[in-house]
CSV table of C-alpha atoms in Angstrom, one decimal:
chain,number,residue,atom,x,y,z
A,133,MET,CA,272.2,-15.4,-45.4
A,134,HIS,CA,268.8,-16.7,-46.4
A,135,LEU,CA,267.1,-14.0,-44.5
A,136,ASN,CA,269.1,-11.2,-46.2
A,137,LEU,CA,268.4,-12.8,-49.6
A,138,PHE,CA,264.6,-13.0,-48.8
A,139,LEU,CA,264.5,-9.4,-47.7
A,140,SER,CA,266.3,-8.2,-50.8
A,141,LEU,CA,264.0,-10.1,-53.1
A,142,PHE,CA,261.0,-8.8,-51.2
A,143,VAL,CA,262.1,-5.1,-51.4
A,144,ASN,CA,262.9,-5.5,-55.1
A,145,VAL,CA,259.4,-7.0,-55.8
A,146,VAL,CA,257.7,-4.2,-53.9
A,147,VAL,CA,259.7,-1.4,-55.6
A,148,ILE,CA,259.0,-2.9,-59.0
A,149,ASN,CA,255.3,-3.2,-58.4
A,150,LEU,CA,255.2,0.3,-57.0
A,151,VAL,CA,256.8,1.6,-60.2
A,152,LYS,CA,254.5,-0.4,-62.4
A,153,GLY,CA,251.5,0.7,-60.5
A,154,SER,CA,250.5,-2.8,-59.4
A,155,ILE,CA,250.5,-1.8,-55.8
A,156,VAL,CA,248.4,1.2,-55.0
A,157,LEU,CA,249.2,3.0,-51.7
A,158,PRO,CA,246.3,4.2,-49.7
A,159,VAL,CA,245.4,7.9,-50.2
A,160,ARG,CA,245.7,9.9,-47.0
A,161,ASN,CA,242.5,11.4,-45.8
A,162,GLU,CA,242.2,15.1,-46.5
A,163,ALA,CA,241.9,17.3,-43.5
A,164,PHE,CA,239.1,19.3,-45.1
A,165,ASN,CA,236.2,18.2,-47.3
A,166,LYS,CA,237.2,19.7,-50.6
A,167,ASP,CA,234.1,18.5,-52.4
A,168,LEU,CA,232.1,20.8,-50.1
A,169,TYR,CA,233.8,23.9,-51.5
A,170,GLU,CA,232.8,22.9,-55.0
A,171,GLU,CA,229.2,22.1,-54.0
A,172,VAL,CA,228.4,25.5,-52.5
A,173,LEU,CA,229.6,27.5,-55.5
A,174,ASP,CA,226.7,29.3,-57.3
A,175,ALA,CA,227.6,32.2,-59.5
A,176,GLU,CA,224.0,33.5,-59.8
A,177,LEU,CA,223.4,33.3,-56.0
A,178,CYS,CA,226.8,34.9,-55.5
A,179,ASP,CA,225.7,38.0,-57.6
A,180,GLN,CA,222.5,38.2,-55.6
A,181,GLN,CA,224.3,38.1,-52.2
A,182,ILE,CA,226.9,40.6,-53.3
A,183,GLN,CA,224.2,43.0,-54.4
A,184,ILE,CA,222.5,42.6,-51.0
A,185,ILE,CA,225.9,43.3,-49.3
A,186,ARG,CA,226.5,46.4,-51.4
A,187,ASN,CA,223.1,47.8,-50.3
A,188,ASN,CA,223.9,47.1,-46.6
A,189,THR,CA,226.6,49.3,-45.3
A,190,LEU,CA,227.1,47.2,-42.1
A,191,MET,CA,227.5,44.0,-44.1
A,192,SER,CA,230.0,45.6,-46.4
A,193,LEU,CA,232.0,46.8,-43.5
A,194,PHE,CA,231.8,43.4,-41.9
A,195,PHE,CA,233.2,41.5,-44.9
A,196,ALA,CA,235.9,44.2,-45.4
A,197,ASP,CA,236.9,44.2,-41.7
A,198,ALA,CA,237.2,40.4,-41.6
A,199,GLY,CA,239.1,40.2,-44.9
A,200,MET,CA,242.0,41.5,-46.9
A,201,ARG,CA,244.4,44.2,-45.8
A,202,VAL,CA,248.1,45.0,-46.4
A,203,PRO,CA,250.3,43.0,-43.9
A,204,ARG,CA,251.9,45.0,-41.1
A,205,GLY,CA,255.6,44.8,-40.6
A,206,VAL,CA,256.8,43.9,-44.1
A,207,LEU,CA,260.2,45.2,-43.4
A,208,GLU,CA,260.3,43.0,-40.3
A,209,GLY,CA,259.8,39.9,-42.4
A,210,ASN,CA,256.0,39.6,-42.2
A,211,THR,CA,254.3,38.7,-45.4
A,212,MET,CA,251.0,37.4,-44.0
A,213,ASP,CA,247.7,38.9,-42.8
A,214,MET,CA,245.3,36.4,-41.3
A,215,GLY,CA,242.3,38.6,-41.2
A,216,ASN,CA,239.7,37.5,-38.7
A,217,TYR,CA,238.9,33.9,-39.2
A,218,HIS,CA,236.2,33.5,-36.5
A,219,GLN,CA,234.5,36.8,-37.5
A,220,CYS,CA,234.2,35.6,-41.1
A,221,ILE,CA,233.2,32.0,-40.4
A,222,GLY,CA,230.7,33.1,-37.7
A,223,LEU,CA,228.7,35.2,-40.1
A,224,ASN,CA,225.3,33.6,-40.6
A,225,GLN,CA,222.4,36.1,-41.1
A,226,ASN,CA,219.2,36.1,-43.0
A,227,ILE,CA,218.7,39.3,-45.0
A,228,ALA,CA,216.1,39.8,-47.7
A,229,ASP,CA,215.1,36.1,-47.5
A,230,THR,CA,218.7,35.2,-48.3
A,231,GLU,CA,221.0,33.4,-45.9
A,232,LEU,CA,224.4,35.1,-45.9
A,233,GLN,CA,227.3,33.0,-44.7
A,234,GLY,CA,230.9,33.9,-44.7
A,235,LYS,CA,233.7,31.8,-46.3
A,236,TYR,CA,237.3,32.4,-45.1
A,237,CYS,CA,239.9,32.1,-47.9
A,238,MET,CA,243.6,32.7,-48.2
A,239,ILE,CA,245.2,34.0,-51.4
A,240,ARG,CA,248.8,34.5,-52.5
A,241,VAL,CA,249.6,37.9,-54.0
A,242,PRO,CA,253.1,38.4,-55.5
A,243,LEU,CA,254.5,41.8,-54.8
A,244,ASN,CA,255.8,42.1,-58.4
A,245,GLN,CA,252.7,43.1,-60.4
A,246,THR,CA,252.1,44.6,-63.8
A,247,PHE,CA,248.9,46.6,-64.1
A,248,VAL,CA,247.2,47.3,-67.5
A,249,THR,CA,244.8,50.3,-67.9
A,250,PRO,CA,242.8,49.7,-71.1
A,251,TRP,CA,241.1,53.1,-71.0
A,252,MET,CA,244.5,54.8,-71.0
A,253,ASN,CA,246.3,52.3,-73.3
A,254,SER,CA,249.1,52.2,-70.8
A,255,GLU,CA,250.9,49.6,-68.7
A,256,THR,CA,252.3,50.2,-65.2
A,257,ASN,CA,254.9,47.8,-63.9
A,258,PHE,CA,255.4,48.0,-60.1
A,259,ASN,CA,259.0,47.0,-59.8
A,260,PRO,CA,259.9,46.2,-56.2
A,261,ASN,CA,263.6,46.5,-57.1
A,262,ASN,CA,263.0,50.3,-57.0
A,263,LEU,CA,262.4,50.0,-53.3
A,264,ARG,CA,265.6,51.0,-51.6
A,265,LEU,CA,266.7,49.2,-48.5
A,266,ASP,CA,269.7,49.6,-46.4
A,267,ASN,CA,272.3,46.9,-46.5
A,268,GLU,CA,271.7,45.9,-42.9
A,269,THR,CA,267.9,45.3,-43.6
A,270,ILE,CA,268.7,43.3,-46.7
A,271,LYS,CA,271.2,41.2,-44.8
A,272,SER,CA,268.7,40.5,-42.0
A,273,LEU,CA,266.0,39.6,-44.4
A,274,ARG,CA,268.2,37.2,-46.3
A,275,GLU,CA,269.3,35.5,-43.1
A,276,PHE,CA,265.7,35.2,-41.9
A,277,TYR,CA,264.4,33.7,-45.2
A,278,ALA,CA,267.4,31.3,-45.4
A,279,MET,CA,266.5,30.1,-41.9
A,280,LYS,CA,262.8,29.9,-42.9
A,281,ASN,CA,263.5,27.9,-46.0
A,282,GLY,CA,265.7,25.6,-44.0
A,283,MET,CA,262.9,24.9,-41.5
A,284,ASN,CA,260.5,24.3,-44.4
A,285,ALA,CA,262.9,21.8,-45.9
A,286,LEU,CA,263.2,20.0,-42.6
A,287,THR,CA,259.4,19.8,-42.2
A,288,GLY,CA,258.8,18.7,-45.8
A,289,ALA,CA,257.0,21.9,-46.7
A,290,VAL,CA,256.9,22.7,-50.5
A,291,ASP,CA,256.7,26.5,-50.1
A,292,VAL,CA,260.1,28.0,-50.5
A,293,ASP,CA,260.7,31.7,-50.8
A,294,ARG,CA,263.2,32.4,-53.6
A,295,LEU,CA,264.9,35.7,-53.0
A,296,ALA,CA,265.9,38.1,-55.7
A,297,PRO,CA,269.6,38.7,-56.0
A,298,ASN,CA,269.5,42.4,-55.3
A,299,ASN,CA,266.4,43.1,-53.2
A,300,PRO,CA,264.6,40.5,-51.0
A,301,LEU,CA,261.3,42.3,-51.5
A,302,ALA,CA,261.3,41.8,-55.2
A,303,SER,CA,260.3,38.1,-55.0
A,304,LEU,CA,258.1,38.2,-52.0
A,305,THR,CA,254.6,36.8,-52.1
A,306,PHE,CA,251.9,38.0,-49.6
A,307,ARG,CA,249.5,35.6,-48.1
A,308,LEU,CA,246.3,37.5,-47.5
A,309,ALA,CA,242.9,36.5,-45.9
A,310,VAL,CA,239.7,37.2,-47.8
A,311,CYS,CA,236.2,36.9,-46.4
A,312,VAL,CA,233.7,36.2,-49.2
A,313,PRO,CA,230.1,35.0,-49.4
A,314,LYS,CA,229.7,31.3,-49.3
A,315,PRO,CA,228.6,30.7,-52.9
A,316,CYS,CA,231.3,32.9,-54.4
A,317,THR,CA,234.7,32.2,-55.7
A,318,THR,CA,237.5,34.6,-54.6
A,319,GLU,CA,237.8,36.0,-58.1
A,320,GLN,CA,234.0,36.7,-58.4
A,321,ALA,CA,233.9,38.3,-54.9
A,322,ILE,CA,237.0,40.5,-55.4
A,323,ASN,CA,235.9,41.7,-58.8
A,324,SER,CA,232.4,42.4,-57.6
A,325,PHE,CA,233.1,44.1,-54.3
A,326,ALA,CA,235.5,46.7,-55.8
A,327,PHE,CA,236.0,46.6,-59.6
A,328,ASN,CA,237.3,44.1,-62.1
A,329,MET,CA,240.8,43.9,-60.6
A,330,THR,CA,241.9,40.9,-62.6
A,331,ALA,CA,241.2,42.8,-65.8
A,332,VAL,CA,243.8,45.4,-65.0
A,333,GLY,CA,246.4,42.7,-64.3
A,334,PHE,CA,246.0,42.0,-60.6
A,335,GLN,CA,247.5,38.6,-60.1
A,336,TYR,CA,247.0,36.2,-57.3
A,337,ASP,CA,246.6,32.4,-56.6
A,338,ASP,CA,244.0,30.7,-54.4
A,339,ASP,CA,245.6,29.0,-51.4
A,340,PHE,CA,242.6,27.5,-49.5
A,341,CYS,CA,239.2,28.2,-48.2
A,342,ARG,CA,237.4,27.2,-45.0
A,343,LEU,CA,233.7,26.8,-44.3
A,344,PRO,CA,231.9,25.9,-41.0
A,345,ASP,CA,231.8,22.1,-40.4
A,346,ASP,CA,234.1,21.4,-43.3
A,347,LYS,CA,236.2,18.7,-41.5
A,348,PRO,CA,235.0,15.2,-42.6
A,349,TRP,CA,234.4,12.5,-40.0
A,350,VAL,CA,237.3,10.0,-40.3
A,351,PRO,CA,237.7,6.5,-38.7
A,352,GLY,CA,240.4,7.9,-36.4
A,353,ASP,CA,237.8,10.1,-34.8
A,354,THR,CA,235.6,7.1,-34.0
A,355,VAL,CA,238.6,5.1,-32.6
A,356,ILE,CA,239.6,8.0,-30.3
A,357,ILE,CA,236.0,8.4,-29.0
A,358,VAL,CA,235.7,4.7,-28.4
A,359,ILE,CA,239.0,4.6,-26.5
A,360,PHE,CA,238.2,7.5,-24.3
A,361,SER,CA,234.7,6.2,-23.7
A,362,ILE,CA,236.1,2.9,-22.5
A,363,ILE,CA,238.6,4.7,-20.2
A,364,GLY,CA,235.8,6.9,-18.9
A,365,LEU,CA,233.5,3.9,-18.3
A,366,LEU,CA,236.3,2.0,-16.5
A,367,THR,CA,237.0,5.1,-14.3
A,368,VAL,CA,233.4,5.4,-13.3
A,369,VAL,CA,233.0,1.7,-12.5
A,370,SER,CA,236.3,1.4,-10.7
A,371,THR,CA,235.6,4.5,-8.6
A,372,SER,CA,232.1,3.3,-7.7
A,373,TYR,CA,233.5,-0.1,-6.7
A,374,ASP,CA,236.2,1.5,-4.6
A,375,ILE,CA,233.9,3.9,-2.8
A,376,TRP,CA,231.3,1.2,-2.2
A,377,HIS,CA,233.8,-1.1,-0.5
A,378,THR,CA,236.1,1.3,1.3
A,379,ILE,CA,233.7,4.1,2.4
A,380,ILE,CA,230.1,2.6,2.5
A,381,LEU,CA,230.9,-1.0,3.6
A,382,LYS,CA,234.1,0.3,5.5
A,383,LYS,CA,236.2,-2.7,4.4
A,384,ASP,CA,239.9,-2.8,4.8
A,385,PRO,CA,241.5,-1.4,1.6
A,386,LYS,CA,243.9,-4.3,1.6
A,387,THR,CA,241.1,-6.8,1.2
A,388,VAL,CA,239.6,-5.0,-1.8
A,389,SER,CA,240.5,-6.1,-5.3
A,390,VAL,CA,243.5,-4.2,-6.6
A,391,ILE,CA,242.3,-4.7,-10.2
A,392,GLY,CA,238.9,-3.3,-9.3
A,393,ARG,CA,240.5,-0.1,-7.9
A,394,CYS,CA,243.2,0.4,-10.6
A,395,PHE,CA,241.1,3.1,-12.4
A,396,SER,CA,239.6,4.6,-9.2
A,397,VAL,CA,239.8,8.4,-8.9
A,398,TYR,CA,239.5,8.1,-5.2
A,399,THR,CA,242.4,5.8,-4.5
A,400,ASN,CA,244.7,7.2,-7.2
A,401,GLY,CA,243.9,10.8,-6.3
A,402,ARG,CA,244.9,10.2,-2.7
A,403,ARG,CA,248.2,8.7,-3.8
A,404,VAL,CA,248.9,11.6,-6.1
A,405,MET,CA,248.1,14.1,-3.4
A,406,ASN,CA,250.3,12.3,-0.8
A,407,PHE,CA,253.4,14.4,-0.3
A,408,GLN,CA,255.1,12.2,2.3
A,409,SER,CA,258.5,10.9,1.3
A,410,SER,CA,259.3,7.3,1.3
A,411,PRO,CA,262.4,6.1,3.3
A,412,ASN,CA,264.5,5.4,0.2
A,413,SER,CA,263.5,8.4,-1.9
A,414,ILE,CA,266.0,10.9,-3.2
A,415,GLU,CA,264.3,14.2,-2.5
A,416,CYS,CA,266.7,16.3,-4.6
A,417,LEU,CA,265.4,14.6,-7.7
A,418,ASP,CA,261.9,16.0,-7.1
A,419,GLY,CA,263.4,19.5,-7.2
A,420,ILE,CA,265.2,18.7,-10.5
A,421,ARG,CA,262.0,17.3,-12.0
A,422,ALA,CA,260.0,20.3,-10.9
A,423,LEU,CA,262.5,22.8,-12.4
A,424,ALA,CA,262.6,20.7,-15.6
A,425,MET,CA,258.9,20.6,-15.9
A,426,LEU,CA,258.6,24.3,-15.5
A,427,TRP,CA,261.3,24.8,-18.1
A,428,VAL,CA,259.3,22.5,-20.5
A,429,VAL,CA,256.1,24.5,-20.0
A,430,LEU,CA,258.0,27.8,-20.5
A,431,GLY,CA,259.6,26.6,-23.7
A,432,HIS,CA,256.4,25.3,-25.2
A,433,THR,CA,254.6,28.5,-24.3
A,434,PHE,CA,257.0,30.6,-26.3
A,435,SER,CA,257.4,28.1,-29.1
A,436,SER,CA,253.6,27.9,-29.5
A,437,VAL,CA,253.2,31.6,-30.1
A,438,VAL,CA,253.4,32.5,-33.8
A,439,PHE,CA,255.1,35.9,-34.3
A,440,TRP,CA,253.5,37.0,-37.6
A,441,GLN,CA,254.0,40.7,-37.1
A,442,ASN,CA,257.7,40.8,-36.4
A,443,PRO,CA,259.3,37.5,-37.4
A,444,LEU,CA,262.6,39.3,-38.2
A,445,ASP,CA,262.9,40.7,-34.7
A,446,THR,CA,262.0,37.3,-33.4
A,447,PHE,CA,264.7,35.7,-35.5
A,448,THR,CA,267.3,38.2,-34.3
A,449,TRP,CA,266.3,37.7,-30.7
A,450,ALA,CA,266.3,33.9,-31.1
A,451,SER,CA,269.8,34.0,-32.5
A,452,SER,CA,271.2,35.9,-29.5
A,453,TRP,CA,272.5,34.7,-26.2
A,454,GLN,CA,269.6,36.4,-24.4
A,455,SER,CA,267.2,33.7,-25.7
A,456,LEU,CA,269.1,30.7,-24.5
A,457,TRP,CA,266.7,30.2,-21.6
A,458,ILE,CA,264.0,29.6,-24.3
A,459,THR,CA,265.9,28.0,-27.2
A,460,SER,CA,267.7,25.6,-24.8
A,461,ALA,CA,264.5,24.3,-23.4
A,462,PRO,CA,264.8,21.0,-25.4
A,463,ILE,CA,267.7,20.1,-23.1
A,464,THR,CA,265.0,19.3,-20.4
A,465,VAL,CA,264.1,16.2,-22.5
A,466,ASP,CA,267.6,14.9,-21.9
A,467,THR,CA,267.2,15.7,-18.2
A,468,PHE,CA,264.2,13.4,-18.0
A,469,PHE,CA,266.1,10.7,-19.8
A,470,THR,CA,269.0,11.1,-17.4
A,471,LEU,CA,266.8,10.9,-14.4
A,472,SER,CA,265.0,7.8,-15.7
A,473,GLY,CA,268.3,6.0,-16.3
A,474,PHE,CA,269.6,7.0,-12.9
A,475,LEU,CA,266.5,5.8,-11.1
A,476,VAL,CA,266.5,2.5,-13.0
A,477,VAL,CA,270.2,1.9,-12.0
A,478,TYR,CA,269.5,3.0,-8.4
A,479,THR,CA,266.5,0.8,-8.0
A,480,ALA,CA,268.3,-2.2,-9.6
A,481,LEU,CA,271.3,-1.8,-7.3
A,482,GLY,CA,269.1,-1.6,-4.3
A,483,LYS,CA,267.4,-4.9,-5.2
A,484,PHE,CA,270.8,-6.5,-5.9
A,485,ASN,CA,272.0,-5.4,-2.4
A,486,SER,CA,269.0,-6.9,-0.8
A,487,MET,CA,269.5,-10.3,-2.4
A,488,ASN,CA,271.4,-13.1,-0.7
A,489,TRP,CA,274.2,-14.1,-3.0
């Protein structure tokens, strides 16, 4: 009773202070150093580098090749073109006493655009609703984006594709990669490389940009390095101790300290590579574990592949019975839980039977 009352008061106090702002929650460290992107911007230097790129055909082709293009497979559900990240980030050349470095950016371009041509005093509205799709394609696109939005909601993603009532293409937004010089903004680079596209109504939003070495060093990195360094040091010391006593001094392994050999690669490696069965082992479980592990590897291999070009085909295949051997791979987790429970009970019963009651 008193404990419940205390917990209720504690929760109320915390909530009230959070609302009032008395308690400030720690801000999560950003994955990328956003200040770095602002520090490298220089409009004058950007104009100089773009002029150099314009006068260098190879450099112009390089930036164009690593950057924006129309996504392939739009009718198959693909709205993204990733460009060539490593080609863009890897650019670092010195031309005309100027260091040219690439900056990889992603932009969001809505398909529904209104273009204005001042020299013709006219306005052109590209209406995607005029694009005619068959009912089967519309149905497939709706099912795919409904599934995609559901997955985004489960993972906490804020990006949700809102489909138009008549044509799914009308409300789509492309995510396109752009490779620009390091001191440039995407707007300055796009308008300078081609023509003033924003002046004619080309609309887009910046998503993010990446630069070489833009990930800040966080305390978690230090902790992980320290932990693995300690494990590595223990492994070296334990292996040296084991080899010195069992091989060089030729002592009986039973007389050597167990604690001193617990991290030994020599002793533990021999145990791992020993395929002899113990008298009380259940060998059929080894086969079940082997099949389960292979199934886990296979499932993770397919789930780790991102199908950008044909997500609609992937969705159709994943919804069919033919994909059960991949989509049912999570069942193997239950298999390991079942095996663990069985072995615990089996071992416990064996010990109970050996006791004198």
